[in-house]
mmCIF file of N, CA and C in Angstrom:
data_model
loop_
_atom_site.group_PDB
_atom_site.id
_atom_site.type_symbol
_atom_site.label_atom_id
_atom_site.label_comp_id
_atom_site.label_asym_id
_atom_site.label_seq_id
_atom_site.Cartn_x
_atom_site.Cartn_y
_atom_site.Cartn_z
ATOM 1 N N UNK A 1 87.313 87.701 165.089
ATOM 2 C CA UNK A 1 86.073 88.305 164.681
ATOM 3 C C UNK A 1 86.282 89.814 164.679
ATOM 4 N N UNK A 2 85.820 90.464 163.667
ATOM 5 C CA UNK A 2 85.993 91.899 163.561
ATOM 6 C C UNK A 2 84.836 92.672 164.178
ATOM 7 N N UNK A 3 84.966 93.983 164.121
ATOM 8 C CA UNK A 3 83.938 94.848 164.690
ATOM 9 C C UNK A 3 82.629 94.695 163.923
ATOM 10 N N UNK A 4 82.714 94.605 162.611
ATOM 11 C CA UNK A 4 81.506 94.465 161.799
ATOM 12 C C UNK A 4 80.748 93.178 162.094
ATOM 13 N N UNK A 5 81.460 92.073 162.216
ATOM 14 C CA UNK A 5 80.815 90.795 162.520
ATOM 15 C C UNK A 5 80.204 90.819 163.919
ATOM 16 N N UNK A 6 80.869 91.454 164.862
ATOM 17 C CA UNK A 6 80.341 91.546 166.226
ATOM 18 C C UNK A 6 79.048 92.351 166.257
ATOM 19 N N UNK A 7 79.029 93.464 165.566
ATOM 20 C CA UNK A 7 77.817 94.293 165.525
ATOM 21 C C UNK A 7 76.692 93.545 164.802
ATOM 22 N N UNK A 8 77.035 92.792 163.769
ATOM 23 C CA UNK A 8 76.035 91.995 163.056
ATOM 24 C C UNK A 8 75.408 90.955 163.990
ATOM 25 N N UNK A 9 76.255 90.253 164.778
ATOM 26 C CA UNK A 9 75.724 89.262 165.712
ATOM 27 C C UNK A 9 74.839 89.920 166.771
ATOM 28 N N UNK A 10 75.257 91.078 167.259
ATOM 29 C CA UNK A 10 74.426 91.803 168.222
ATOM 30 C C UNK A 10 73.066 92.157 167.619
ATOM 31 N N UNK A 11 73.056 92.631 166.394
ATOM 32 C CA UNK A 11 71.807 93.037 165.750
ATOM 33 C C UNK A 11 70.894 91.837 165.495
ATOM 34 N N UNK A 12 71.450 90.761 164.975
ATOM 35 C CA UNK A 12 70.627 89.573 164.704
ATOM 36 C C UNK A 12 70.082 88.998 166.005
ATOM 37 N N UNK A 13 70.930 88.958 167.035
ATOM 38 C CA UNK A 13 70.465 88.459 168.330
ATOM 39 C C UNK A 13 69.364 89.317 168.915
ATOM 40 N N UNK A 14 69.476 90.631 168.786
ATOM 41 C CA UNK A 14 68.438 91.521 169.293
ATOM 42 C C UNK A 14 67.135 91.348 168.519
ATOM 43 N N UNK A 15 67.236 91.154 167.222
ATOM 44 C CA UNK A 15 66.028 90.927 166.416
ATOM 45 C C UNK A 15 65.347 89.625 166.828
ATOM 46 N N UNK A 16 66.145 88.564 166.995
ATOM 47 C CA UNK A 16 65.552 87.279 167.392
ATOM 48 C C UNK A 16 64.929 87.351 168.780
ATOM 49 N N UNK A 17 65.555 88.095 169.684
ATOM 50 C CA UNK A 17 65.067 88.141 171.059
ATOM 51 C C UNK A 17 63.877 89.078 171.221
ATOM 52 N N UNK A 18 63.974 90.279 170.686
ATOM 53 C CA UNK A 18 62.981 91.306 171.005
ATOM 54 C C UNK A 18 61.939 91.555 169.913
ATOM 55 N N UNK A 19 62.276 91.325 168.656
ATOM 56 C CA UNK A 19 61.369 91.724 167.583
ATOM 57 C C UNK A 19 60.497 90.589 167.054
ATOM 58 N N UNK A 20 60.976 89.365 167.109
ATOM 59 C CA UNK A 20 60.200 88.261 166.547
ATOM 60 C C UNK A 20 59.328 87.607 167.605
ATOM 61 N N UNK A 21 58.150 87.224 167.164
ATOM 62 C CA UNK A 21 57.241 86.471 168.036
ATOM 63 C C UNK A 21 56.818 85.218 167.272
ATOM 64 N N UNK A 22 57.815 84.404 166.927
ATOM 65 C CA UNK A 22 57.585 83.198 166.136
ATOM 66 C C UNK A 22 57.919 81.991 167.001
ATOM 67 N N UNK A 23 57.120 80.961 166.891
ATOM 68 C CA UNK A 23 57.364 79.722 167.631
ATOM 69 C C UNK A 23 57.832 78.650 166.651
ATOM 70 N N UNK A 24 58.982 78.077 166.927
ATOM 71 C CA UNK A 24 59.498 76.974 166.125
ATOM 72 C C UNK A 24 59.686 75.798 167.069
ATOM 73 N N UNK A 25 59.178 74.625 166.675
ATOM 74 C CA UNK A 25 59.241 73.447 167.537
ATOM 75 C C UNK A 25 60.699 73.044 167.759
ATOM 76 N N UNK A 26 61.082 72.937 169.016
ATOM 77 C CA UNK A 26 62.425 72.462 169.357
ATOM 78 C C UNK A 26 63.489 73.544 169.427
ATOM 79 N N UNK A 27 63.148 74.794 169.054
ATOM 80 C CA UNK A 27 64.134 75.877 169.071
ATOM 81 C C UNK A 27 63.541 77.060 169.828
ATOM 82 N N UNK A 28 64.264 77.533 170.816
ATOM 83 C CA UNK A 28 63.850 78.722 171.553
ATOM 84 C C UNK A 28 64.607 79.914 170.960
ATOM 85 N N UNK A 29 63.908 80.702 170.136
ATOM 86 C CA UNK A 29 64.561 81.811 169.442
ATOM 87 C C UNK A 29 65.040 82.894 170.406
ATOM 88 N N UNK A 30 64.373 83.024 171.555
ATOM 89 C CA UNK A 30 64.852 83.984 172.549
ATOM 90 C C UNK A 30 66.230 83.585 173.072
ATOM 91 N N UNK A 31 66.408 82.307 173.362
ATOM 92 C CA UNK A 31 67.710 81.822 173.852
ATOM 93 C C UNK A 31 68.780 81.964 172.777
ATOM 94 N N UNK A 32 68.424 81.642 171.535
ATOM 95 C CA UNK A 32 69.380 81.798 170.433
ATOM 96 C C UNK A 32 69.780 83.263 170.282
ATOM 97 N N UNK A 33 68.814 84.168 170.405
ATOM 98 C CA UNK A 33 69.095 85.593 170.312
ATOM 99 C C UNK A 33 70.024 86.068 171.411
ATOM 100 N N UNK A 34 69.769 85.631 172.648
ATOM 101 C CA UNK A 34 70.654 86.013 173.761
ATOM 102 C C UNK A 34 72.065 85.471 173.562
ATOM 103 N N UNK A 35 72.169 84.255 173.056
ATOM 104 C CA UNK A 35 73.499 83.669 172.797
ATOM 105 C C UNK A 35 74.234 84.458 171.719
ATOM 106 N N UNK A 36 73.525 84.824 170.650
ATOM 107 C CA UNK A 36 74.164 85.616 169.592
ATOM 108 C C UNK A 36 74.579 86.996 170.092
ATOM 109 N N UNK A 37 73.745 87.615 170.926
ATOM 110 C CA UNK A 37 74.124 88.917 171.478
ATOM 111 C C UNK A 37 75.338 88.795 172.402
ATOM 112 N N UNK A 38 75.408 87.744 173.181
ATOM 113 C CA UNK A 38 76.569 87.539 174.053
ATOM 114 C C UNK A 38 77.829 87.301 173.229
ATOM 115 N N UNK A 39 77.705 86.499 172.167
ATOM 116 C CA UNK A 39 78.874 86.254 171.302
ATOM 117 C C UNK A 39 79.313 87.536 170.611
ATOM 118 N N UNK A 40 78.379 88.355 170.172
ATOM 119 C CA UNK A 40 78.719 89.626 169.541
ATOM 120 C C UNK A 40 79.384 90.589 170.502
ATOM 121 N N UNK A 41 78.864 90.665 171.733
ATOM 122 C CA UNK A 41 79.461 91.555 172.733
ATOM 123 C C UNK A 41 80.866 91.082 173.104
ATOM 124 N N UNK A 42 81.036 89.769 173.279
ATOM 125 C CA UNK A 42 82.355 89.231 173.600
ATOM 126 C C UNK A 42 83.334 89.480 172.453
ATOM 127 N N UNK A 43 82.887 89.282 171.227
ATOM 128 C CA UNK A 43 83.746 89.551 170.073
ATOM 129 C C UNK A 43 84.126 91.015 169.972
ATOM 130 N N UNK A 44 83.195 91.902 170.289
ATOM 131 C CA UNK A 44 83.478 93.333 170.254
ATOM 132 C C UNK A 44 84.511 93.725 171.310
ATOM 133 N N UNK A 45 84.388 93.158 172.499
ATOM 134 C CA UNK A 45 85.359 93.438 173.569
ATOM 135 C C UNK A 45 86.737 92.900 173.206
ATOM 136 N N UNK A 46 86.794 91.675 172.708
ATOM 137 C CA UNK A 46 88.086 91.070 172.351
ATOM 138 C C UNK A 46 88.735 91.836 171.208
ATOM 139 N N UNK A 47 87.957 92.230 170.213
ATOM 140 C CA UNK A 47 88.505 93.002 169.092
ATOM 141 C C UNK A 47 89.035 94.348 169.563
ATOM 142 N N UNK A 48 88.303 94.997 170.451
ATOM 143 C CA UNK A 48 88.745 96.290 170.974
ATOM 144 C C UNK A 48 90.046 96.148 171.764
ATOM 145 N N UNK A 49 90.140 95.121 172.594
ATOM 146 C CA UNK A 49 91.367 94.885 173.364
ATOM 147 C C UNK A 49 92.524 94.583 172.424
ATOM 148 N N UNK A 50 92.286 93.760 171.404
ATOM 149 C CA UNK A 50 93.342 93.407 170.455
ATOM 150 C C UNK A 50 93.874 94.639 169.747
ATOM 151 N N UNK A 51 92.976 95.501 169.265
ATOM 152 C CA UNK A 51 93.416 96.688 168.527
ATOM 153 C C UNK A 51 94.084 97.709 169.438
ATOM 154 N N UNK A 52 93.631 97.823 170.687
ATOM 155 C CA UNK A 52 94.274 98.787 171.581
ATOM 156 C C UNK A 52 95.677 98.323 171.959
ATOM 157 N N UNK A 53 95.884 97.021 172.139
ATOM 158 C CA UNK A 53 97.229 96.506 172.439
ATOM 159 C C UNK A 53 98.143 96.601 171.234
ATOM 160 N N UNK A 54 97.601 96.418 170.077
ATOM 161 C CA UNK A 54 98.420 96.455 168.866
ATOM 162 C C UNK A 54 98.944 97.869 168.603
ATOM 163 N N UNK A 55 98.130 98.863 168.865
ATOM 164 C CA UNK A 55 98.552 100.242 168.635
ATOM 165 C C UNK A 55 99.585 100.701 169.653
ATOM 166 N N UNK A 56 99.524 100.183 170.866
ATOM 167 C CA UNK A 56 100.455 100.640 171.900
ATOM 168 C C UNK A 56 101.853 100.067 171.701
ATOM 169 N N UNK A 57 101.996 99.043 170.889
ATOM 170 C CA UNK A 57 103.303 98.428 170.652
ATOM 171 C C UNK A 57 104.048 99.038 169.474
ATOM 172 N N UNK A 58 103.497 100.034 168.855
ATOM 173 C CA UNK A 58 104.128 100.648 167.704
ATOM 174 C C UNK A 58 105.400 101.366 168.140
ATOM 175 N N UNK A 59 106.490 101.089 167.447
ATOM 176 C CA UNK A 59 107.752 101.734 167.779
ATOM 177 C C UNK A 59 108.055 102.813 166.754
ATOM 178 N N UNK A 60 108.681 103.859 167.216
ATOM 179 C CA UNK A 60 109.027 104.974 166.359
ATOM 180 C C UNK A 60 110.538 105.120 166.379
ATOM 181 N N UNK A 61 111.140 105.216 165.215
ATOM 182 C CA UNK A 61 112.580 105.399 165.131
ATOM 183 C C UNK A 61 112.926 106.808 165.601
ATOM 184 N N UNK A 62 113.831 106.878 166.557
ATOM 185 C CA UNK A 62 114.194 108.178 167.103
ATOM 186 C C UNK A 62 115.334 108.829 166.331
ATOM 187 N N UNK A 63 116.162 108.026 165.696
ATOM 188 C CA UNK A 63 117.287 108.573 164.946
ATOM 189 C C UNK A 63 116.845 108.885 163.520
ATOM 190 N N UNK A 64 117.323 109.982 162.977
ATOM 191 C CA UNK A 64 116.946 110.295 161.592
ATOM 192 C C UNK A 64 117.571 109.299 160.617
ATOM 193 N N UNK A 65 116.895 109.117 159.528
ATOM 194 C CA UNK A 65 117.382 108.219 158.491
ATOM 195 C C UNK A 65 118.535 108.889 157.756
ATOM 196 N N UNK A 66 119.566 108.115 157.478
ATOM 197 C CA UNK A 66 120.727 108.665 156.774
ATOM 198 C C UNK A 66 120.442 108.648 155.272
ATOM 199 N N UNK A 67 120.653 109.766 154.636
ATOM 200 C CA UNK A 67 120.446 109.863 153.198
ATOM 201 C C UNK A 67 121.794 109.918 152.511
ATOM 202 N N UNK A 68 121.889 109.245 151.398
ATOM 203 C CA UNK A 68 123.114 109.261 150.607
ATOM 204 C C UNK A 68 122.812 109.853 149.245
ATOM 205 N N UNK A 69 123.722 110.645 148.780
ATOM 206 C CA UNK A 69 123.564 111.232 147.452
ATOM 207 C C UNK A 69 124.305 110.349 146.463
ATOM 208 N N UNK A 70 123.615 109.965 145.422
ATOM 209 C CA UNK A 70 124.199 109.105 144.388
ATOM 210 C C UNK A 70 124.335 109.937 143.125
ATOM 211 N N UNK A 71 125.542 109.952 142.614
ATOM 212 C CA UNK A 71 125.796 110.706 141.387
ATOM 213 C C UNK A 71 126.281 109.743 140.306
ATOM 214 N N UNK A 72 125.806 109.983 139.121
ATOM 215 C CA UNK A 72 126.224 109.158 137.992
ATOM 216 C C UNK A 72 127.482 109.760 137.385
ATOM 217 N N UNK A 73 128.456 108.888 137.200
ATOM 218 C CA UNK A 73 129.712 109.371 136.634
ATOM 219 C C UNK A 73 129.634 109.323 135.114
ATOM 220 N N UNK A 74 130.076 110.375 134.498
ATOM 221 C CA UNK A 74 130.023 110.434 133.039
ATOM 222 C C UNK A 74 131.368 110.080 132.404
ATOM 223 N N UNK A 75 132.446 109.955 133.194
ATOM 224 C CA UNK A 75 133.752 109.660 132.629
ATOM 225 C C UNK A 75 134.017 108.162 132.488
ATOM 226 N N UNK A 76 133.114 107.306 132.958
ATOM 227 C CA UNK A 76 133.281 105.856 132.850
ATOM 228 C C UNK A 76 132.323 105.358 131.774
ATOM 229 N N UNK A 77 132.836 104.618 130.773
ATOM 230 C CA UNK A 77 131.941 104.113 129.730
ATOM 231 C C UNK A 77 131.025 103.005 130.289
ATOM 232 N N UNK A 78 129.856 102.839 129.715
ATOM 233 C CA UNK A 78 128.944 101.790 130.180
ATOM 234 C C UNK A 78 129.521 100.411 129.851
ATOM 235 N N UNK A 79 129.148 99.384 130.586
ATOM 236 C CA UNK A 79 129.646 98.053 130.299
ATOM 237 C C UNK A 79 129.085 97.541 128.966
ATOM 238 N N UNK A 80 129.846 96.669 128.310
ATOM 239 C CA UNK A 80 129.367 96.149 127.011
ATOM 240 C C UNK A 80 128.147 95.237 127.203
ATOM 241 N N UNK A 81 127.246 95.281 126.221
ATOM 242 C CA UNK A 81 126.058 94.456 126.261
ATOM 243 C C UNK A 81 126.396 93.111 125.651
ATOM 244 N N UNK A 82 126.060 92.050 126.308
ATOM 245 C CA UNK A 82 126.380 90.699 125.815
ATOM 246 C C UNK A 82 125.188 90.055 125.182
#
């Protein structure tokens, strides 16, 4: 789950919990909102941990890259086209 999806779940859960005052038979929207907010917060924490670990494993080459100069020879004829 990405950061955007986590924030979306947090927002929807907060709306269901704090902003709506609707009663639906068999469904407690407050509980659903709290569950969505918990899932969003957990996803945000896991995503943050994943990205912080991924960045710390980046390796940097310490030796410079070797460059070679390529020159075209003009004294050799091109190969025949078949």
